[in-house]
Amino acid sequence: RLLDLKDQYNAYLEESFEKDALFKQAISSDFEYFINLNEKSPEYLSLFVDDLLKRGLKEHSEQEVELILDKGLVLFRFLQDKDVFERYYKQHLAKRLLLNKTVSDDLEKGMISRLKNECGCQFTSKLEGMFKDMTLSNTTMDKFKDHLQNQGHRVEVDLNVRVLTMGYWPTQANQSLCQLPRAASLAWEVFQRFYLGCHSGRQLTLQTHLGSADLNATFHPVEKGEATSTTPCVKKHIIQVSTHQMCILDLFNAKISVTFQEMEEIGISHKDLIRALQPLALGKPAQRVLLKNPKGRDFGW
């Protein structure tokens, strides 16, 4: 709506006031004033760009997305707390890159270039570093796969590690390390030995809260009467989950029922555990993976 409003006043400026400098200054001053009345404006603008760079090409052409980004940059110029925008933008960019949600690397780099032209190299140095890490990680994974093949090693999971430079990414230094499933843990140990063997003096810290996984899941009927001649007894799906959700679901390979306290024992913090459980147990009925007892939205009580 703000972009439409700005376009509307730009039209007034050009058609009715012949681009008068005084009116142009008045429009800019008023936009800057009311945009900064809301302290969440930097976050909202970052979310707008985030949504555009995740889904923009589904609704617009690449040229249209470029035009919208240019208009969004006009609103960015009005922000007084540009550092707050940078903090949120870094968080949103990290999720897009690590979860493969970005629709175009060219659009991503184009947006960073716009911010660089506006605010200088220092403002975007960490954002550019994140892209550099992704490129280096792709090269590292290619070498790791060649290493496995040449050494005859075999891991049970298709592991894809992103090696992140601590200063670039919104990582959490004191993040507790949860207990990975056995197959994932063994694969991580193999990669760790390979990487540290290639880069002596470095240290790897696993950031499980930033990871994701694709799981082959087999669902059995809740009740005996659920299966019919037209409905198979067993349903198989591939589900996309976070690393924390993977660790939670792995507990159900050993037993049919798991308590909240037992889940906490695998090392996920109370807050992160609730965040991971909510979509698994409280999402849309057709998409729920777990049954919660007792029913309700509270956990751990």
mmCIF file of C-alpha atoms in Angstrom:
data_model
loop_
_atom_site.group_PDB
_atom_site.id
_atom_site.type_symbol
_atom_site.label_atom_id
_atom_site.label_comp_id
_atom_site.label_asym_id
_atom_site.label_seq_id
_atom_site.Cartn_x
_atom_site.Cartn_y
_atom_site.Cartn_z
ATOM 1 C CA ARG A 1 0.000 0.000 0.000
ATOM 2 C CA LEU A 2 2.857 2.360 0.765
ATOM 3 C CA LEU A 3 4.325 1.727 -2.679
ATOM 4 C CA ASP A 4 0.945 2.481 -4.286
ATOM 5 C CA LEU A 5 0.602 5.629 -2.173
ATOM 6 C CA LYS A 6 4.076 6.779 -3.181
ATOM 7 C CA ASP A 7 3.261 6.133 -6.852
ATOM 8 C CA GLN A 8 0.039 8.119 -6.437
ATOM 9 C CA TYR A 9 1.817 11.148 -4.988
ATOM 10 C CA ASN A 10 4.572 10.900 -7.590
ATOM 11 C CA ALA A 11 1.866 11.111 -10.254
ATOM 12 C CA TYR A 12 0.413 14.183 -8.566
ATOM 13 C CA LEU A 13 3.875 15.730 -8.439
ATOM 14 C CA GLU A 14 4.530 15.150 -12.140
ATOM 15 C CA GLU A 15 1.068 15.850 -13.590
ATOM 16 C CA SER A 16 -0.246 18.599 -11.317
ATOM 17 C CA PHE A 17 2.828 20.332 -9.930
ATOM 18 C CA GLU A 18 5.302 19.869 -12.800
ATOM 19 C CA LYS A 19 7.886 18.253 -10.492
ATOM 20 C CA ASP A 20 8.075 21.357 -8.314
ATOM 21 C CA ALA A 21 11.046 21.020 -5.929
ATOM 22 C CA LEU A 22 9.108 22.395 -2.943
ATOM 23 C CA PHE A 23 6.293 19.884 -3.311
ATOM 24 C CA LYS A 24 8.798 17.071 -3.913
ATOM 25 C CA GLN A 25 10.560 17.942 -0.662
ATOM 26 C CA ALA A 26 7.233 18.100 1.200
ATOM 27 C CA ILE A 27 6.226 14.633 -0.014
ATOM 28 C CA SER A 28 9.588 13.148 0.980
ATOM 29 C CA SER A 29 9.514 14.789 4.419
ATOM 30 C CA ASP A 30 5.997 13.560 5.151
ATOM 31 C CA PHE A 31 6.782 10.003 4.037
ATOM 32 C CA GLU A 32 9.893 9.947 6.205
ATOM 33 C CA TYR A 33 7.882 11.252 9.159
ATOM 34 C CA PHE A 34 5.022 8.742 9.143
ATOM 35 C CA ILE A 35 7.133 5.719 8.142
ATOM 36 C CA ASN A 36 9.317 6.241 11.199
ATOM 37 C CA LEU A 37 6.325 6.645 13.519
ATOM 38 C CA ASN A 38 6.167 2.833 13.597
ATOM 39 C CA GLU A 39 9.280 1.314 15.185
ATOM 40 C CA LYS A 40 8.597 -1.941 13.305
ATOM 41 C CA SER A 41 8.895 -0.328 9.876
ATOM 42 C CA PRO A 42 12.457 -1.706 9.292
ATOM 43 C CA GLU A 43 11.253 -5.231 10.089
ATOM 44 C CA TYR A 44 8.143 -4.896 7.921
ATOM 45 C CA LEU A 45 10.157 -3.635 4.960
ATOM 46 C CA SER A 46 12.605 -6.517 5.325
ATOM 47 C CA LEU A 47 9.687 -8.976 5.456
ATOM 48 C CA PHE A 48 8.236 -7.410 2.311
ATOM 49 C CA VAL A 49 11.528 -7.888 0.447
ATOM 50 C CA ASP A 50 11.871 -11.387 1.917
ATOM 51 C CA ASP A 51 8.466 -12.439 0.576
ATOM 52 C CA LEU A 52 9.234 -10.895 -2.809
ATOM 53 C CA LEU A 53 12.555 -12.742 -3.120
ATOM 54 C CA LYS A 54 10.941 -16.040 -2.090
ATOM 55 C CA ARG A 55 7.758 -15.941 -4.190
ATOM 56 C CA GLY A 56 8.055 -12.940 -6.485
ATOM 57 C CA LEU A 57 8.661 -14.838 -9.728
ATOM 58 C CA LYS A 58 5.493 -16.879 -9.197
ATOM 59 C CA GLU A 59 3.386 -13.737 -9.508
ATOM 60 C CA HIS A 60 5.614 -11.316 -11.452
ATOM 61 C CA SER A 61 8.196 -11.344 -14.211
ATOM 62 C CA GLU A 62 11.835 -10.767 -13.270
ATOM 63 C CA GLN A 63 11.629 -7.224 -14.683
ATOM 64 C CA GLU A 64 8.565 -6.493 -12.522
ATOM 65 C CA VAL A 65 10.344 -7.800 -9.417
ATOM 66 C CA GLU A 66 13.323 -5.560 -10.201
ATOM 67 C CA LEU A 67 10.959 -2.580 -10.472
ATOM 68 C CA ILE A 68 9.290 -3.394 -7.137
ATOM 69 C CA LEU A 69 12.714 -3.715 -5.472
ATOM 70 C CA ASP A 70 13.633 -0.287 -6.837
ATOM 71 C CA LYS A 71 10.450 1.146 -5.315
ATOM 72 C CA GLY A 72 11.156 -0.644 -2.036
ATOM 73 C CA LEU A 73 14.564 1.012 -1.955
ATOM 74 C CA VAL A 74 12.816 4.394 -2.026
ATOM 75 C CA LEU A 75 11.051 3.455 1.232
ATOM 76 C CA PHE A 76 14.384 2.214 2.622
ATOM 77 C CA ARG A 77 15.842 5.693 2.121
ATOM 78 C CA PHE A 78 13.188 7.095 4.450
ATOM 79 C CA LEU A 79 14.133 4.745 7.307
ATOM 80 C CA GLN A 80 16.081 6.320 10.143
ATOM 81 C CA ASP A 81 17.039 2.966 11.743
ATOM 82 C CA LYS A 82 18.786 1.414 8.769
ATOM 83 C CA ASP A 83 20.921 -0.740 11.093
ATOM 84 C CA VAL A 84 17.731 -2.366 12.394
ATOM 85 C CA PHE A 85 16.714 -3.138 8.816
ATOM 86 C CA GLU A 86 20.159 -4.653 8.186
ATOM 87 C CA ARG A 87 19.798 -6.934 11.220
ATOM 88 C CA TYR A 88 16.422 -8.263 10.090
ATOM 89 C CA TYR A 89 17.513 -8.505 6.471
ATOM 90 C CA LYS A 90 20.501 -10.631 7.481
ATOM 91 C CA GLN A 91 18.226 -13.022 9.410
ATOM 92 C CA HIS A 92 15.786 -13.326 6.516
ATOM 93 C CA LEU A 93 18.570 -13.759 3.938
ATOM 94 C CA ALA A 94 20.159 -16.507 6.055
ATOM 95 C CA LYS A 95 16.915 -18.481 6.082
ATOM 96 C CA ARG A 96 16.422 -18.028 2.346
ATOM 97 C CA LEU A 97 19.931 -19.261 1.584
ATOM 98 C CA LEU A 98 20.099 -22.140 4.066
ATOM 99 C CA LEU A 99 16.592 -23.428 3.268
ATOM 100 C CA ASN A 100 16.950 -22.906 -0.504
ATOM 101 C CA LYS A 101 13.988 -20.540 -0.548
ATOM 102 C CA THR A 102 15.432 -17.840 -2.799
ATOM 103 C CA VAL A 103 13.990 -17.717 -6.312
ATOM 104 C CA SER A 104 16.996 -16.096 -7.988
ATOM 105 C CA ASP A 105 20.606 -15.474 -6.974
ATOM 106 C CA ASP A 106 20.704 -12.617 -9.474
ATOM 107 C CA LEU A 107 17.786 -10.871 -7.742
ATOM 108 C CA GLU A 108 19.408 -11.441 -4.346
ATOM 109 C CA LYS A 109 22.734 -10.011 -5.469
ATOM 110 C CA GLY A 110 20.943 -7.153 -7.205
ATOM 111 C CA MET A 111 19.225 -6.176 -3.952
ATOM 112 C CA ILE A 112 22.525 -6.292 -2.074
ATOM 113 C CA SER A 113 24.084 -4.127 -4.780
ATOM 114 C CA ARG A 114 21.299 -1.566 -4.298
ATOM 115 C CA LEU A 115 21.928 -1.480 -0.544
ATOM 116 C CA LYS A 116 25.673 -1.189 -1.162
ATOM 117 C CA ASN A 117 25.185 1.815 -3.429
ATOM 118 C CA GLU A 118 22.982 3.447 -0.805
ATOM 119 C CA CYS A 119 24.961 2.746 2.372
ATOM 120 C CA GLY A 120 28.465 1.711 1.364
ATOM 121 C CA CYS A 121 30.553 -1.462 1.488
ATOM 122 C CA GLN A 122 30.546 -1.827 5.264
ATOM 123 C CA PHE A 123 26.744 -2.049 5.364
ATOM 124 C CA THR A 124 26.662 -5.050 3.000
ATOM 125 C CA SER A 125 29.997 -6.745 3.800
ATOM 126 C CA LYS A 126 28.365 -9.461 5.923
ATOM 127 C CA LEU A 127 25.609 -10.042 3.362
ATOM 128 C CA GLU A 128 28.224 -10.508 0.630
ATOM 129 C CA GLY A 129 30.185 -12.774 2.972
ATOM 130 C CA MET A 130 27.145 -15.016 3.343
ATOM 131 C CA PHE A 131 27.019 -15.544 -0.420
ATOM 132 C CA LYS A 132 30.760 -16.254 -0.457
ATOM 133 C CA ASP A 133 30.257 -18.901 2.247
ATOM 134 C CA MET A 134 27.550 -20.591 0.191
ATOM 135 C CA THR A 135 29.827 -20.760 -2.860
ATOM 136 C CA LEU A 136 32.727 -22.152 -0.819
ATOM 137 C CA SER A 137 30.392 -24.657 0.854
ATOM 138 C CA ASN A 138 29.290 -26.005 -2.531
ATOM 139 C CA THR A 139 32.940 -26.526 -3.459
ATOM 140 C CA THR A 140 33.635 -28.189 -0.100
ATOM 141 C CA MET A 141 30.716 -30.601 -0.518
ATOM 142 C CA ASP A 142 31.918 -31.595 -3.996
ATOM 143 C CA LYS A 143 35.356 -32.393 -2.534
ATOM 144 C CA PHE A 144 33.743 -34.308 0.347
ATOM 145 C CA LYS A 145 31.731 -36.480 -2.035
ATOM 146 C CA ASP A 146 34.877 -37.204 -4.045
ATOM 147 C CA HIS A 147 36.648 -38.080 -0.789
ATOM 148 C CA LEU A 148 33.915 -40.555 0.163
ATOM 149 C CA GLN A 149 34.089 -42.196 -3.243
ATOM 150 C CA ASN A 150 37.876 -42.389 -3.330
ATOM 151 C CA GLN A 151 38.171 -43.722 0.236
ATOM 152 C CA GLY A 152 35.277 -46.134 -0.116
ATOM 153 C CA HIS A 153 33.422 -44.540 2.807
ATOM 154 C CA ARG A 154 29.661 -44.853 2.978
ATOM 155 C CA VAL A 155 27.263 -42.747 5.015
ATOM 156 C CA GLU A 156 23.612 -43.657 5.517
ATOM 157 C CA VAL A 157 22.272 -40.147 4.941
ATOM 158 C CA ASP A 158 22.678 -37.659 2.099
ATOM 159 C CA LEU A 159 24.582 -35.031 4.058
ATOM 160 C CA ASN A 160 24.816 -31.420 2.900
ATOM 161 C CA VAL A 161 26.875 -29.169 5.187
ATOM 162 C CA ARG A 162 27.090 -25.388 4.943
ATOM 163 C CA VAL A 163 30.273 -24.062 6.550
ATOM 164 C CA LEU A 164 29.416 -20.602 7.840
ATOM 165 C CA THR A 165 31.819 -17.878 8.933
ATOM 166 C CA MET A 166 30.706 -16.943 12.444
ATOM 167 C CA GLY A 167 30.943 -13.185 11.938
ATOM 168 C CA TYR A 168 28.734 -13.143 8.836
ATOM 169 C CA TRP A 169 25.718 -15.155 9.907
ATOM 170 C CA PRO A 170 23.089 -14.678 12.658
ATOM 171 C CA THR A 171 24.384 -17.719 14.552
ATOM 172 C CA GLN A 172 24.040 -18.311 18.273
ATOM 173 C CA ALA A 173 27.408 -18.974 19.913
ATOM 174 C CA ASN A 174 25.882 -20.491 23.058
ATOM 175 C CA GLN A 175 23.315 -22.620 21.232
ATOM 176 C CA SER A 176 22.941 -25.989 22.976
ATOM 177 C CA LEU A 177 23.783 -28.986 20.799
ATOM 178 C CA CYS A 178 20.939 -31.469 20.544
ATOM 179 C CA GLN A 179 21.486 -35.207 20.226
ATOM 180 C CA LEU A 180 21.361 -36.166 16.548
ATOM 181 C CA PRO A 181 19.974 -39.493 15.310
ATOM 182 C CA ARG A 182 22.709 -42.121 15.005
ATOM 183 C CA ALA A 183 22.939 -42.087 11.180
ATOM 184 C CA ALA A 184 23.112 -38.289 11.035
ATOM 185 C CA SER A 185 25.629 -38.150 13.891
ATOM 186 C CA LEU A 186 27.968 -40.648 12.199
ATOM 187 C CA ALA A 187 27.749 -38.751 8.902
ATOM 188 C CA TRP A 188 28.579 -35.488 10.695
ATOM 189 C CA GLU A 189 31.628 -37.088 12.340
ATOM 190 C CA VAL A 190 32.892 -38.286 8.948
ATOM 191 C CA PHE A 191 32.528 -34.781 7.479
ATOM 192 C CA GLN A 192 34.143 -33.184 10.530
ATOM 193 C CA ARG A 193 37.222 -35.392 10.215
ATOM 194 C CA PHE A 194 37.450 -34.614 6.494
ATOM 195 C CA TYR A 195 37.080 -30.841 6.902
ATOM 196 C CA LEU A 196 39.459 -30.448 9.836
ATOM 197 C CA GLY A 197 41.969 -32.610 8.000
ATOM 198 C CA CYS A 198 41.878 -30.115 5.124
ATOM 199 C CA HIS A 199 41.856 -27.005 7.324
ATOM 200 C CA SER A 200 44.056 -27.386 10.382
ATOM 201 C CA GLY A 201 43.519 -24.904 13.189
ATOM 202 C CA ARG A 202 39.853 -24.334 12.454
ATOM 203 C CA GLN A 203 36.924 -25.277 14.680
ATOM 204 C CA LEU A 204 33.487 -26.472 13.594
ATOM 205 C CA THR A 205 30.434 -25.810 15.767
ATOM 206 C CA LEU A 206 27.211 -27.467 14.677
ATOM 207 C CA GLN A 207 24.274 -25.016 14.544
ATOM 208 C CA THR A 208 21.336 -27.408 14.677
ATOM 209 C CA HIS A 209 18.773 -24.608 14.920
ATOM 210 C CA LEU A 210 19.659 -23.540 11.351
ATOM 211 C CA GLY A 211 19.439 -26.977 9.724
ATOM 212 C CA SER A 212 16.752 -28.892 7.865
ATOM 213 C CA ALA A 213 16.084 -32.470 6.772
ATOM 214 C CA ASP A 214 13.977 -34.531 4.376
ATOM 215 C CA LEU A 215 12.607 -37.647 6.087
ATOM 216 C CA ASN A 216 11.091 -40.802 4.669
ATOM 217 C CA ALA A 217 8.123 -41.271 6.980
ATOM 218 C CA THR A 218 5.806 -44.272 7.288
ATOM 219 C CA PHE A 219 2.430 -43.663 8.926
ATOM 220 C CA HIS A 220 0.276 -46.486 10.280
ATOM 221 C CA PRO A 221 -3.489 -46.225 10.940
ATOM 222 C CA VAL A 222 -4.356 -44.823 14.367
ATOM 223 C CA GLU A 223 -7.162 -47.348 14.727
ATOM 224 C CA LYS A 224 -7.690 -50.781 13.220
ATOM 225 C CA GLY A 225 -10.849 -49.699 11.462
ATOM 226 C CA GLU A 226 -9.129 -46.908 9.596
ATOM 227 C CA ALA A 227 -7.835 -49.119 6.783
ATOM 228 C CA THR A 228 -10.299 -50.154 4.062
ATOM 229 C CA SER A 229 -10.133 -51.979 0.763
ATOM 230 C CA THR A 230 -9.519 -48.654 -1.006
ATOM 231 C CA THR A 231 -7.240 -47.122 1.619
ATOM 232 C CA PRO A 232 -3.879 -48.802 2.298
ATOM 233 C CA CYS A 233 -2.926 -49.610 5.863
ATOM 234 C CA VAL A 234 0.405 -47.837 5.581
ATOM 235 C CA LYS A 235 1.017 -44.377 4.125
ATOM 236 C CA LYS A 236 4.484 -43.227 3.098
ATOM 237 C CA HIS A 237 5.503 -39.611 2.700
ATOM 238 C CA ILE A 238 8.629 -37.494 2.397
ATOM 239 C CA ILE A 239 8.367 -34.665 4.921
ATOM 240 C CA GLN A 240 10.537 -31.572 5.174
ATOM 241 C CA VAL A 241 11.410 -30.630 8.743
ATOM 242 C CA SER A 242 13.958 -28.688 10.762
ATOM 243 C CA THR A 243 16.897 -30.483 12.371
ATOM 244 C CA HIS A 244 15.230 -30.174 15.785
ATOM 245 C CA GLN A 245 12.040 -31.713 14.406
ATOM 246 C CA MET A 246 14.089 -34.539 12.883
ATOM 247 C CA CYS A 247 15.600 -35.307 16.291
ATOM 248 C CA ILE A 248 12.150 -35.300 17.899
ATOM 249 C CA LEU A 249 10.588 -37.576 15.297
ATOM 250 C CA ASP A 250 13.512 -40.007 15.493
ATOM 251 C CA LEU A 251 12.489 -40.776 19.090
ATOM 252 C CA PHE A 252 9.297 -42.346 17.734
ATOM 253 C CA ASN A 253 11.316 -44.947 15.835
ATOM 254 C CA ALA A 254 11.979 -46.582 19.210
ATOM 255 C CA LYS A 255 8.618 -46.122 20.950
ATOM 256 C CA ILE A 256 5.067 -45.146 20.064
ATOM 257 C CA SER A 257 4.693 -42.509 22.780
ATOM 258 C CA VAL A 258 7.227 -39.929 23.984
ATOM 259 C CA THR A 259 6.780 -37.438 26.832
ATOM 260 C CA PHE A 260 7.789 -33.773 26.689
ATOM 261 C CA GLN A 261 10.392 -34.419 29.402
ATOM 262 C CA GLU A 262 11.945 -37.226 27.336
ATOM 263 C CA MET A 263 12.185 -34.856 24.374
ATOM 264 C CA GLU A 264 13.982 -32.278 26.513
ATOM 265 C CA GLU A 265 16.601 -34.909 27.378
ATOM 266 C CA ILE A 266 17.985 -34.873 23.804
ATOM 267 C CA GLY A 267 19.326 -31.362 24.431
ATOM 268 C CA ILE A 268 16.847 -29.034 22.716
ATOM 269 C CA SER A 269 16.080 -25.950 24.810
ATOM 270 C CA HIS A 270 12.568 -25.556 26.219
ATOM 271 C CA LYS A 271 11.776 -22.634 23.914
ATOM 272 C CA ASP A 272 13.126 -24.307 20.772
ATOM 273 C CA LEU A 273 11.374 -27.561 21.644
ATOM 274 C CA ILE A 274 7.970 -25.860 21.835
ATOM 275 C CA ARG A 275 8.684 -24.027 18.570
ATOM 276 C CA ALA A 276 9.513 -27.344 16.875
ATOM 277 C CA LEU A 277 6.492 -29.200 18.273
ATOM 278 C CA GLN A 278 3.830 -26.641 17.396
ATOM 279 C CA PRO A 279 3.636 -27.357 13.638
ATOM 280 C CA LEU A 280 4.037 -31.111 14.218
ATOM 281 C CA ALA A 281 1.180 -31.396 16.716
ATOM 282 C CA LEU A 282 -0.909 -28.223 16.363
ATOM 283 C CA GLY A 283 -0.830 -27.499 12.641
ATOM 284 C CA LYS A 284 -3.645 -28.107 10.185
ATOM 285 C CA PRO A 285 -5.398 -31.415 11.011
ATOM 286 C CA ALA A 286 -4.453 -32.995 7.682
ATOM 287 C CA GLN A 287 -0.788 -32.031 8.185
ATOM 288 C CA ARG A 288 -0.269 -33.040 11.810
ATOM 289 C CA VAL A 289 2.459 -35.619 12.264
ATOM 290 C CA LEU A 290 2.052 -36.176 16.014
ATOM 291 C CA LEU A 291 -0.963 -36.705 18.278
ATOM 292 C CA LYS A 292 -0.849 -34.643 21.458
ATOM 293 C CA ASN A 293 -2.271 -35.866 24.767
ATOM 294 C CA PRO A 294 -3.889 -34.080 26.488
ATOM 295 C CA LYS A 295 -5.255 -31.883 23.736
ATOM 296 C CA GLY A 296 -4.619 -28.150 23.906
ATOM 297 C CA ARG A 297 -1.934 -25.698 22.923
ATOM 298 C CA ASP A 298 0.244 -25.933 26.044
ATOM 299 C CA PHE A 299 3.347 -28.134 26.238
ATOM 300 C CA GLY A 300 5.303 -29.479 29.150
ATOM 301 C CA TRP A 301 2.777 -28.877 31.886
#
